[in-house]
């Protein structure tokens, strides 16, 4: 009899938790974790391409030491960050470091435009293609992570699921921010103080006078 009561109580608790969104919270939390793992995998894929890229460029443009050093140091900073996706400050630091690495790689690719032999190197062309594909993967992975976090945060803030979330300590998770947020928030400067210079119409030529007829 006691076991039967315990079983009934357990079933009631499971039904209550399910109705209050407990299982939904777990599913969406796992979706966020899976999306974050995809983000990390693609960022690591890009970082793994950097040493070969630097070595290839160095073979043709060894005197571009400043740019080569910047890429290497940016990659080192990325590798030294132990990111915690649940900590907004840690996620922001990770995003900044990844943005710096992307910028350094872009500068390196710009420098390569000055070396025709490097641009024709098959290894370099292959690395370029892999980088382009990886950047596309990163963009897709970030978008999926952003959507997953938004879905999770919306769910745990909606009544009555928010009561279950508070009971079990589930909080909203930080998300990626716009990388060029400062530029977006700054309105472009337009100067209307200097009036436009009026265009001078082309001078019309005076009509040529016809010679007067002679009286003969």
Coordinates of N, CA, C and O in Angstrom, one line a residue, residues 24-36 152 173:
X24 N 10.5 20.9 -21.1 CA 10.8 21.8 -22.2 C 12.1 22.6 -21.9 O 12.9 22.9 -22.8
X25 N 12.3 23.0 -20.7 CA 13.5 23.7 -20.3 C 14.7 22.9 -20.6 O 15.7 23.4 -21.1
X26 N 14.7 21.6 -20.2 CA 15.8 20.7 -20.4 C 16.1 20.6 -21.9 O 17.3 20.6 -22.3
X27 N 15.1 20.4 -22.7 CA 15.3 20.3 -24.2 C 15.9 21.5 -24.8 O 16.8 21.4 -25.6
X28 N 15.4 22.7 -24.4 CA 15.9 23.9 -25.0 C 17.3 24.2 -24.5 O 18.1 24.8 -25.2
X29 N 17.6 23.8 -23.2 CA 18.9 24.0 -22.7 C 19.9 23.2 -23.4 O 21.1 23.6 -23.7
X30 N 19.6 21.9 -23.7 CA 20.4 21.0 -24.5 C 20.6 21.6 -25.9 O 21.7 21.4 -26.5
X31 N 19.6 22.2 -26.5 CA 19.7 22.7 -27.8 C 20.7 23.9 -27.8 O 21.5 24.0 -28.8
X32 N 20.7 24.7 -26.8 CA 21.7 25.8 -26.7 C 23.1 25.2 -26.6 O 24.1 25.7 -27.2
X33 N 23.3 24.1 -25.7 CA 24.6 23.5 -25.6 C 25.1 22.9 -26.9 O 26.3 23.0 -27.2
X34 N 24.2 22.3 -27.6 CA 24.6 21.7 -28.9 C 25.0 22.8 -29.9 O 26.0 22.7 -30.6
X35 N 24.3 23.9 -29.9 CA 24.6 25.0 -30.8 C 25.9 25.6 -30.5 O 26.7 26.0 -31.3
X36 N 26.2 25.8 -29.2 CA 27.5 26.3 -28.7 C 28.6 25.4 -29.1 O 29.7 25.9 -29.5
X152 N 15.5 29.7 -25.8 CA 15.6 29.3 -24.4 C 15.2 30.4 -23.4 O 14.4 30.2 -22.5
X173 N 20.5 33.0 -20.5 CA 21.8 32.8 -20.9 C 22.3 34.0 -21.8 O 21.5 34.5 -22.6

